[in-house]
Coordinates of C-alpha atoms in Angstrom, one line a residue:
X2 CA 0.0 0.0 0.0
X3 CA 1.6 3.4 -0.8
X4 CA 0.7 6.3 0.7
X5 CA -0.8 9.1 -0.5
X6 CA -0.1 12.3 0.3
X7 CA -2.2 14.9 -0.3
X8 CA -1.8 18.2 0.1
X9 CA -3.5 20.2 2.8
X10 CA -3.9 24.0 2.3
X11 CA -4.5 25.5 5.5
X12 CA -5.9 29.2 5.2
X13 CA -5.6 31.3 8.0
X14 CA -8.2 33.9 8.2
X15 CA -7.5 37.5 9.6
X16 CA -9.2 39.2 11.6
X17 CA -9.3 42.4 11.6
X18 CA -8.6 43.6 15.2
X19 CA -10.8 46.8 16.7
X20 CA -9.4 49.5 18.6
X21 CA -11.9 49.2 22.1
X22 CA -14.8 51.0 22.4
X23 CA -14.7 53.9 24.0
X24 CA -18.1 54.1 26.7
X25 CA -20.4 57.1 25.4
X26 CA -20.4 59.6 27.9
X27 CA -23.9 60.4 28.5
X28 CA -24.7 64.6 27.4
X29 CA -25.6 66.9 30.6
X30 CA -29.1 67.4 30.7
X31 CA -30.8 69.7 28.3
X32 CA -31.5 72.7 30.4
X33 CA -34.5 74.5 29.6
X34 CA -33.7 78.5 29.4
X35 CA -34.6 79.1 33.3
X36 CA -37.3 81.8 33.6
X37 CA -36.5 84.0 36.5
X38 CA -38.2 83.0 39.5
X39 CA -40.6 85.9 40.7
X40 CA -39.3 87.7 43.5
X41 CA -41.9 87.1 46.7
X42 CA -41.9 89.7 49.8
X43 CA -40.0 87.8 52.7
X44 CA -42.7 86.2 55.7
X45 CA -42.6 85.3 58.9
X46 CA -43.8 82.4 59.1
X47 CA -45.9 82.1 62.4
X48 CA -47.3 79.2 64.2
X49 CA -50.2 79.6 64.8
X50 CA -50.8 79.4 68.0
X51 CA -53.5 77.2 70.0
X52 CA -55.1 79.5 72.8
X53 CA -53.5 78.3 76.1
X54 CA -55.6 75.5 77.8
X55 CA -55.7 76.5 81.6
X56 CA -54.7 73.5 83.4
X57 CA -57.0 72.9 86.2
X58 CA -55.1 73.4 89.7
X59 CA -54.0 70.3 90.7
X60 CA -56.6 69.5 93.9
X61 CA -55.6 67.5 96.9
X62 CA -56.4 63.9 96.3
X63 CA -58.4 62.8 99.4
X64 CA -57.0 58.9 100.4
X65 CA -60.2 57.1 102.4
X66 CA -60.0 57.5 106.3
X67 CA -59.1 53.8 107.5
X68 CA -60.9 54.6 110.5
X69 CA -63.5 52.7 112.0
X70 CA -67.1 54.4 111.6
X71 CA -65.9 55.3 107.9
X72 CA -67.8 53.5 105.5
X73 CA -66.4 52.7 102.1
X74 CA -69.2 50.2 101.9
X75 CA -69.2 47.1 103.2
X76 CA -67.9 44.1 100.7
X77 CA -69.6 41.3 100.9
X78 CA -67.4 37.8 101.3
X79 CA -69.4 35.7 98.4
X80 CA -67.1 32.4 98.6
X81 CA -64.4 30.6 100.7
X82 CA -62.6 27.8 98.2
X83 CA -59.3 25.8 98.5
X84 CA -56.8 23.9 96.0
X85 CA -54.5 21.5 97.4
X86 CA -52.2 19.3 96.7
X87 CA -49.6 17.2 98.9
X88 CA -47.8 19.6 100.5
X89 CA -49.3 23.1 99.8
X90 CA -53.0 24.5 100.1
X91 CA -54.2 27.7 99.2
X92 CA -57.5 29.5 100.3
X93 CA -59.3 31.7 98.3
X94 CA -61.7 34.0 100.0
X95 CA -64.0 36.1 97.0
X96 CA -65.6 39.4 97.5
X97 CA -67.1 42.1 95.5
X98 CA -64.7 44.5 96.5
X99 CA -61.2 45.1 97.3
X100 CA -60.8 44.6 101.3
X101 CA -57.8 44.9 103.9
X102 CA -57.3 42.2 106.2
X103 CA -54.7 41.0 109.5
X104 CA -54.2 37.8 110.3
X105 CA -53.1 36.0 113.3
X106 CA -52.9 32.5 115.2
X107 CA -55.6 31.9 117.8
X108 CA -55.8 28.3 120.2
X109 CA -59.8 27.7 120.7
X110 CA -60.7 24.8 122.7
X111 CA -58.2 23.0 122.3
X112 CA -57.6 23.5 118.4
X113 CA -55.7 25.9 116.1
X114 CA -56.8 28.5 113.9
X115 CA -55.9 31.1 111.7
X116 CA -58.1 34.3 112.2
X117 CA -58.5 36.9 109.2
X118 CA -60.0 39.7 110.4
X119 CA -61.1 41.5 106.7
X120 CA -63.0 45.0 106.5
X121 CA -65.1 46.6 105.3
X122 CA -67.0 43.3 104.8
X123 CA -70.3 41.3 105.5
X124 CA -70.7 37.6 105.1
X125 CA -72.7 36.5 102.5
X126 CA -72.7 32.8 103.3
X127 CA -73.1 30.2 106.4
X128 CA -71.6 31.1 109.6
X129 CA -70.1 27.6 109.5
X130 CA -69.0 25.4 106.6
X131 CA -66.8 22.5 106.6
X132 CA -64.1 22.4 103.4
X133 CA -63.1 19.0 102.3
X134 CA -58.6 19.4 103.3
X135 CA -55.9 18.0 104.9
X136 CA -55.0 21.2 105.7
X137 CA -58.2 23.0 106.7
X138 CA -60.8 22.1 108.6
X139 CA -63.9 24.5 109.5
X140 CA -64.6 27.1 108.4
X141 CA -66.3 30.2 111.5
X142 CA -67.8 33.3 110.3
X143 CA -68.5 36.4 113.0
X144 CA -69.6 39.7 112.0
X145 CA -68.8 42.7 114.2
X146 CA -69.9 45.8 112.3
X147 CA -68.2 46.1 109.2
X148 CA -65.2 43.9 110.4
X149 CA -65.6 39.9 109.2
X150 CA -63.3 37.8 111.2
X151 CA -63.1 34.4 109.1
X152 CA -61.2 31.6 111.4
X153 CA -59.4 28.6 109.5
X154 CA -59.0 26.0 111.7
X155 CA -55.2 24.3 111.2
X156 CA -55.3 20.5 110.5
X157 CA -51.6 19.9 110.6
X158 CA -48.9 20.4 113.7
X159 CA -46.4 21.9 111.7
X160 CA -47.5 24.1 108.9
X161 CA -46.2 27.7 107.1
X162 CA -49.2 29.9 106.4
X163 CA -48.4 33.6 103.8
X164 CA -51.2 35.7 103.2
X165 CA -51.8 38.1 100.2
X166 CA -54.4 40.7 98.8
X167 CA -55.3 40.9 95.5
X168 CA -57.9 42.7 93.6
X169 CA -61.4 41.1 95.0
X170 CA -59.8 38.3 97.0
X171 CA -57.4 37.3 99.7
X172 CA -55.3 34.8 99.4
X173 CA -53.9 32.0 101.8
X174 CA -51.2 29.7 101.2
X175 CA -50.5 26.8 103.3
X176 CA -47.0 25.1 103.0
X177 CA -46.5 21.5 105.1
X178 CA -42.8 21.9 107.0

């Protein structure tokens, strides 16, 4: 077998090579002929002013007398309830009205209670009632005027007790030791 050989023309092609393109800077806005602006008189410019509110004189706020004989009205005491668990129980005693109580321990034939002596109040329930707790036992109601002492009697020897006033209740927390 012979070989051929066969001629191969290879063309180169030019190019023709471009200088770079120069970016177009862009032409400064076409400014309209400006038309002289008309020449205005200077003015103060005033607020105007809103015509002074007097401020009433602050008056003397009157706080209510704590007093006995002054009546804010009596609240009545609507509801005693209790949630408990093992080792805490907490008392809730309702009312229609925000009241201020003291609270103390009292021995009673033979037995412990807590006495919450709350005013201005009224009872609006049984003098007596028994609430189902390890912690609490009956419940006593006396009335003396406008002064509700509610006694608690205290089921356990060695117990913790915290009181606290809220908006239309008083709150009383039991802790076992």
């Amino acid at each position: 077998m012979a070989h051929r050989r066969e001629a191969i023309k290879i063309e180169e092609k030019k190019e023709e090579v471009k200088p770079p393109v120069k970016k177009a800077e862009p032409l400064p806005p076409k400014v309209a002929e400006e038309k002289p602006k008309p020449v205005l008189p200077k003015v103060k410019k005033e607020v105007a002013k809103k015509p002074e509110e007097k401020k009433p004189e602050p008056q003397e706020v009157k706080k209510p007398e704590t007093r006995k004989g002054v009546s804010r009205g009596p609240y009545e005491v609507s509801n005693i309830g209790i949630v408990e668990s093992k080792k805490r129980a907490v008392v809730i005693v309702t009312s229609n009205g925000a009241l201020d109580h003291t609270s103390s321990l009292v021995k009673k034939d033979g037995k412990r209670w807590l006495s919450l002596k709350v005013s201005p109040a009224v009872r609006k329930m049984e003098k007596k009632q028994r609430l189902k707790s390890s912690f609490v036992g009956d419940v006593v109601m006396e009335e003396e005027g406008n002064v509700l002492n509610i006694m608690l009697e205290i089921l356990p020897e060695k117990v913790k007790y915290e009181t606290k006033t809220s908006r239309n209740s008083i709150t009383v927390t039991f802790t076992a030791e």
